[in-house]
Structures are given as C-alpha cells and as structure tokens.
CSV table of C-alpha atoms in Angstrom, one decimal:
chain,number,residue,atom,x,y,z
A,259,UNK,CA,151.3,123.7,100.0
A,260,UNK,CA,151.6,127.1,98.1
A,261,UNK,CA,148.8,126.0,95.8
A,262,UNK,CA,146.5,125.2,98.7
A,263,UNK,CA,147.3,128.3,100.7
A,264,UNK,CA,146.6,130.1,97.6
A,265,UNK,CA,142.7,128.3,96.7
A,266,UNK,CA,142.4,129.1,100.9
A,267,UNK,CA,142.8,133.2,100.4
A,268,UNK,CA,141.0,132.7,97.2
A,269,UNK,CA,138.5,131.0,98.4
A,270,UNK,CA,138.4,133.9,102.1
A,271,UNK,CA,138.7,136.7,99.3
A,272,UNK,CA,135.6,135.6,97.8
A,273,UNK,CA,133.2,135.3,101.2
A,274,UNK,CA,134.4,138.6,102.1
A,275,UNK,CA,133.4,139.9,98.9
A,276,UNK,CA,130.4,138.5,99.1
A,277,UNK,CA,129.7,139.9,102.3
A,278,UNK,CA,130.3,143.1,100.6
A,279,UNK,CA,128.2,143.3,97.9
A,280,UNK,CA,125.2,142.0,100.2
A,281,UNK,CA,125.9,144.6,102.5
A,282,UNK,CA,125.6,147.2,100.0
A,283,UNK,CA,122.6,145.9,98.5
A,284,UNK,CA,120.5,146.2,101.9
A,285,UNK,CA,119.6,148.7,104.5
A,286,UNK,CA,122.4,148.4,106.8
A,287,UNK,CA,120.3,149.6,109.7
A,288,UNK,CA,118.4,146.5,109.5
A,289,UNK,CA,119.1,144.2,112.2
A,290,UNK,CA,118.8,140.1,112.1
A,291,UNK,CA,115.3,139.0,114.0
A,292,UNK,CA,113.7,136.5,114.4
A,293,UNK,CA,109.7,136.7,112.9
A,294,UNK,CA,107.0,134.8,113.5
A,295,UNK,CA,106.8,131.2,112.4
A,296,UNK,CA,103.6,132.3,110.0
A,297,UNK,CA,105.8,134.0,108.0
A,298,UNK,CA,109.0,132.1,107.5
A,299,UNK,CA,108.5,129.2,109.6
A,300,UNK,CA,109.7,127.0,112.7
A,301,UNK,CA,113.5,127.9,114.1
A,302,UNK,CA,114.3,130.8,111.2
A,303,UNK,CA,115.7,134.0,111.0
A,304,UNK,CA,115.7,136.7,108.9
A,305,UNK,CA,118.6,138.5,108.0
A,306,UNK,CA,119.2,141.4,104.9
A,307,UNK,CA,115.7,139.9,103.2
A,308,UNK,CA,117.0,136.4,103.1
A,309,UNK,CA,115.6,133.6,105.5
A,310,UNK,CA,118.2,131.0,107.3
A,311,UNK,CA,117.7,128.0,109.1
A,312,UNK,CA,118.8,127.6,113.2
A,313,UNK,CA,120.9,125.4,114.1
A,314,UNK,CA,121.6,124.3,110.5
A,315,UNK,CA,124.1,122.0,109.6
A,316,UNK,CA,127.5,122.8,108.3
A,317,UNK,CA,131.1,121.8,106.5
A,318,UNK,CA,134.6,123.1,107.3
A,319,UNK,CA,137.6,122.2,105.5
A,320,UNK,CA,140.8,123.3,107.3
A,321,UNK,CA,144.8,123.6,107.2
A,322,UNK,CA,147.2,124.5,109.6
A,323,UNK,CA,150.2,123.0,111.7
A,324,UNK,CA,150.8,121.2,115.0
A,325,UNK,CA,153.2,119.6,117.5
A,326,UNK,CA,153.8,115.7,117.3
A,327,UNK,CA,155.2,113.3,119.7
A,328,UNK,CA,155.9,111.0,117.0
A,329,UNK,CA,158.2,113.2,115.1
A,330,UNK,CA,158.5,115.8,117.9
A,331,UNK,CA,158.0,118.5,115.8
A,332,UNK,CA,155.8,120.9,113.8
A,333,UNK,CA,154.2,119.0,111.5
A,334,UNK,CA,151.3,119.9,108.4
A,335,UNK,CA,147.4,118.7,109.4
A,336,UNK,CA,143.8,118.9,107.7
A,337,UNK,CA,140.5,118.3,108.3
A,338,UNK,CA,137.2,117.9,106.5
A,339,UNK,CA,134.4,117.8,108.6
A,340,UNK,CA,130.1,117.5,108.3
A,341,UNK,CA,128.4,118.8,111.4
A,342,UNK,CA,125.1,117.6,112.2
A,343,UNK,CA,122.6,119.3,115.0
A,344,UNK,CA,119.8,118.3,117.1
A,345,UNK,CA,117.7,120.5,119.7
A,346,UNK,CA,120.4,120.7,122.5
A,347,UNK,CA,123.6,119.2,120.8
A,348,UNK,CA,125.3,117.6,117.5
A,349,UNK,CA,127.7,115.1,115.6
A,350,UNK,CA,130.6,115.8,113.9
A,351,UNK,CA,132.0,113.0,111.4
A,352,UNK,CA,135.6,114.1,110.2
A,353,UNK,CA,138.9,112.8,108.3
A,354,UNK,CA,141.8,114.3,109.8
A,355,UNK,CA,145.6,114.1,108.2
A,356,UNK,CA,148.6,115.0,109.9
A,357,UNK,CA,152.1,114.6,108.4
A,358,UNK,CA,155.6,116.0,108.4
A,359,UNK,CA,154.9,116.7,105.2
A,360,UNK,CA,152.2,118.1,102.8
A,361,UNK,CA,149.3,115.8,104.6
A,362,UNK,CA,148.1,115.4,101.1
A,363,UNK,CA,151.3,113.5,100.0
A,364,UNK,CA,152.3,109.7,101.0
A,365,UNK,CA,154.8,110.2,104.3
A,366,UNK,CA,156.3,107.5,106.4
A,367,UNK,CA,155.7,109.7,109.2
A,368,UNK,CA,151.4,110.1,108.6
A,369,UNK,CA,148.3,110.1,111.0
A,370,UNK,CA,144.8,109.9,109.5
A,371,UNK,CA,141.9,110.0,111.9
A,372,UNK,CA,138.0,109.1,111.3
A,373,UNK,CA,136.4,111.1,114.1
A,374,UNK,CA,132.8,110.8,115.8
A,375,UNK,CA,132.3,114.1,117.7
A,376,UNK,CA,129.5,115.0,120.2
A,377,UNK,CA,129.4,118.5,121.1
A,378,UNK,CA,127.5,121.8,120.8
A,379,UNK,CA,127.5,124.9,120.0
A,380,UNK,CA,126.6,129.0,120.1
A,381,UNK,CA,124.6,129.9,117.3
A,382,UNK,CA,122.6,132.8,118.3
A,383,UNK,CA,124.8,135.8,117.3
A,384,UNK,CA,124.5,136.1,113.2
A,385,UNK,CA,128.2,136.7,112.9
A,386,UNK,CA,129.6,134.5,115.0
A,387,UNK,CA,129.1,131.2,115.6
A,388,UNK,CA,131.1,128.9,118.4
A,389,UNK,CA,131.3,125.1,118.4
A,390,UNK,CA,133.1,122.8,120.9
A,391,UNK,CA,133.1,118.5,119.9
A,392,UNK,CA,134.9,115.6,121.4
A,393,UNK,CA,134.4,111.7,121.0
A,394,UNK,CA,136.5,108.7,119.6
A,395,UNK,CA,138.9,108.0,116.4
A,396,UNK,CA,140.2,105.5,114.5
A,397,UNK,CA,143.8,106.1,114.2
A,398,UNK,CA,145.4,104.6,111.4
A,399,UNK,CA,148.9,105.5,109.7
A,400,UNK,CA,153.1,105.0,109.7
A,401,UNK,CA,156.3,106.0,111.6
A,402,UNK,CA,160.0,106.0,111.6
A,403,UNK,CA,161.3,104.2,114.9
A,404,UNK,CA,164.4,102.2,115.0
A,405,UNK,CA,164.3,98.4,114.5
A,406,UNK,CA,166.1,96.1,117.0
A,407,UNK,CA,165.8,93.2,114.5
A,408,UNK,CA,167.3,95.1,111.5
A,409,UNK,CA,169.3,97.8,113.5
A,410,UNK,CA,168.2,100.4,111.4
A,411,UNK,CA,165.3,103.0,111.6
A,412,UNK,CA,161.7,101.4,109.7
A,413,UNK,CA,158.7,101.9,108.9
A,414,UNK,CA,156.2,100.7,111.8
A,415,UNK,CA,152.0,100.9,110.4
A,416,UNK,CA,149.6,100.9,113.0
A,417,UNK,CA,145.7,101.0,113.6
A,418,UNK,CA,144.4,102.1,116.8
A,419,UNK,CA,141.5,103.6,118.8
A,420,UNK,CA,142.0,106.8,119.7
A,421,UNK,CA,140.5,110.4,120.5
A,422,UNK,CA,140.3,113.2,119.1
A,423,UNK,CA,138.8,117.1,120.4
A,424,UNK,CA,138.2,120.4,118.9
A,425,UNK,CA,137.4,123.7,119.7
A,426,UNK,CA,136.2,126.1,116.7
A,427,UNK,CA,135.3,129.9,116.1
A,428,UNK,CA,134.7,131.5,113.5
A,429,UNK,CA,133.8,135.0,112.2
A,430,UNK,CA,130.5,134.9,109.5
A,431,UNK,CA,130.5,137.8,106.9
A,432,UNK,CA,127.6,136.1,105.4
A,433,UNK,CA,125.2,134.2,108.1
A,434,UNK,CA,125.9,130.5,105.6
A,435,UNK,CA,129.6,131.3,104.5
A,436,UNK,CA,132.6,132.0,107.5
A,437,UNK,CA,136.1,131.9,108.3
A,438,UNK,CA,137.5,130.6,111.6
A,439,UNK,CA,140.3,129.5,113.9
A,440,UNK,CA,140.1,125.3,115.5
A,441,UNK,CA,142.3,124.1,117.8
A,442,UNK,CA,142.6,120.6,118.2
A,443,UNK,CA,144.1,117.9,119.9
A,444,UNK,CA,143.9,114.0,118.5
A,445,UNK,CA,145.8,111.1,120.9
A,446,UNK,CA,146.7,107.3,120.4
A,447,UNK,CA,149.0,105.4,121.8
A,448,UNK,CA,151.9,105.8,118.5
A,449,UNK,CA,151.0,109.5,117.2
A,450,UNK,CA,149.3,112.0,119.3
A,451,UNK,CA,149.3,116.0,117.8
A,452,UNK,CA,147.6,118.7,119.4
A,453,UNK,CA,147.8,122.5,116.8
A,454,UNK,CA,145.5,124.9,115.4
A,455,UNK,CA,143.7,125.1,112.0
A,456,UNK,CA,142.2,128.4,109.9
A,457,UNK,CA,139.3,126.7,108.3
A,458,UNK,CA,136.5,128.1,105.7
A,459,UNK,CA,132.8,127.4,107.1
A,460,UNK,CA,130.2,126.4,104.8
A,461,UNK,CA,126.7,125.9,105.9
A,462,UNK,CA,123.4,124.8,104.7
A,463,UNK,CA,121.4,127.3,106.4
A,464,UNK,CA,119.8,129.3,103.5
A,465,UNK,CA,116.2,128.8,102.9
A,466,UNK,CA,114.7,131.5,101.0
A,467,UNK,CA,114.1,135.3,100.0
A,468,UNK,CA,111.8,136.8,102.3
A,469,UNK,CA,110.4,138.7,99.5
C-alpha cells in the first residue's frame, strides 16, 4: 500500500508541476474561449495556445477505503475506469476491487465488480470538471461465513448481478490531466461497500497547438 500511495503523490506531484511550468510559459491574463470552428474546429476550446476537445473521453485510476457489510468494516478499494461521451450523456466501463486487504493481493474476504455506467457530466468550466454514473455489475468474489456442515468459518465464492454508482470531482491544473475525490457505492446480495476514492484523471482531450 505504501508503494502505491507513494506512485499516487508522485504521480499528483507531477500534474501539478506541470500545471506550473504551463502557467509560466503563457499570459496568465488569457482566459479559456471557445473560437470559431474555422479555426480549430467543431466542439473545441482553446486554452494557454493549445486546442482541446469537448466532451472528450477520459481514464481514472483510483484508491481509497470504504465500509463493508461483508466484513463490517473499513476495508481497501480501487478502480480503473474508461469514460466514453456522446452529445447529452456517456458510458463508463470499470473494474472495481474491494478487499480487507491490499485489493491488489488474493483475500478470502474480496469483491471485484465489472461495471456499465450511464451518466453525465459538467464539463464547461476548464478546471473543473463534474461527473455522476450509475448502471449494473457483475459481482464476483469470496467471504468468510460460518459453515453449518463443517462447524467452522469457510470460504463461500459467489457470482452475482449487482450495482454499482459513483459520484466524481475533480480539480484540473491542466485541462487533460486532474485530481479528484469519487464516492461510490456498489451492492449485491453477499458484499455491498459504499466509500470514497482520490483518483488521478487522465483524458484524451488534447488536439493541437494553436500556433
């Protein structure tokens, strides 16, 4: 966990720097507009000399901790996600690990979700950019319960239908590169989990120089 906490400030450390040195490369007092489609095209904006694409798609990779009713406690999630958009709202296909321990390791106590989100999202402001998604799972994992045929606790596994919702924010330094806050909630009938997540935002918005 130290090691992944430690590429996830590595990994915010370099964004904001990022942000920096663009910053101080350009006029400050320029502000993001959008120009006519003749000169950078349908649904872009121009921002610090560089042209971006609306409503572009984007990836978020997150970490953070939540309450289970499986092992009624605190327990260690992440989440890789692709977001896809249309003209009024998107899909969101994502992998989602919650465990009592590192989610990365094997655990007798694990939930892994494949999601299918639909949702939308607030894109206008270039710094900030809001997202809310919500659709099905497939819920597959283990847990500890206790065993009236061997008297003992065991391992159950289980496959499931499920659902799973999110809620994201997060703060853009750079209009393609951001860091944010989800909250989240996934249910099935053996592991529900409902937490928060900081998660790094990477988007595929960048077209061009405008020069």
């Amino acid at each position: 966990m130290k090691h992944f906490l430690m590429l996830v400030l590595s990994l915010s450390f370099l964004i904001f720097h990022s942000a920096a040195a663009q910053e101080i490369q350009t006029d400050k007092n320029r502000a993001a507009k959008v120009v006519p489609d003749a000169f950078v095209g349908k649904n872009r904006i121009l921002i610090n000399n560089r042209i971006y694409r609306l409503n572009a798609p984007y990836v978020t990779l997150a970490y953070g901790r939540g309450f289970s009713t499986r092992t009624e406690g605190i327990d260690q999630n992440m989440t890789l996600a692709y977001h896809h958009f249309f003209d009024w709202f998107g899909l969101r296909l994502a992998y989602h690990a919650t465990s009592d321990l590192q989610p990365w390791w094997r655990s007798y106590n694990k939930l892994n979700d494949f999601t299918l989100g639909l949702g939308t999202r607030y894109d206008k402001h270039p710094k900030w950019n809001l997202a809310v998604f919500a659709g099905p799972s497939l819920a597959y994992g283990w847990y500890i319960a206790w065993s009236d045929v061997f008297q003992d606790e065991r391992s159950f596994r289980f496959m499931v239908p499920g659902v799973h919702g999110e809620i994201q924010a997060t703060y853009r330094p750079v209009y393609d590169l951001g860091v944010g806050l989800s909250v989240y909630g996934s249910y099935n009938k053996f592991y529900a989990v409902a937490g928060a997540q900081v998660h790094l935002y990477f988007s595929l918005a960048y077209v061009r120089n405008y020069d």
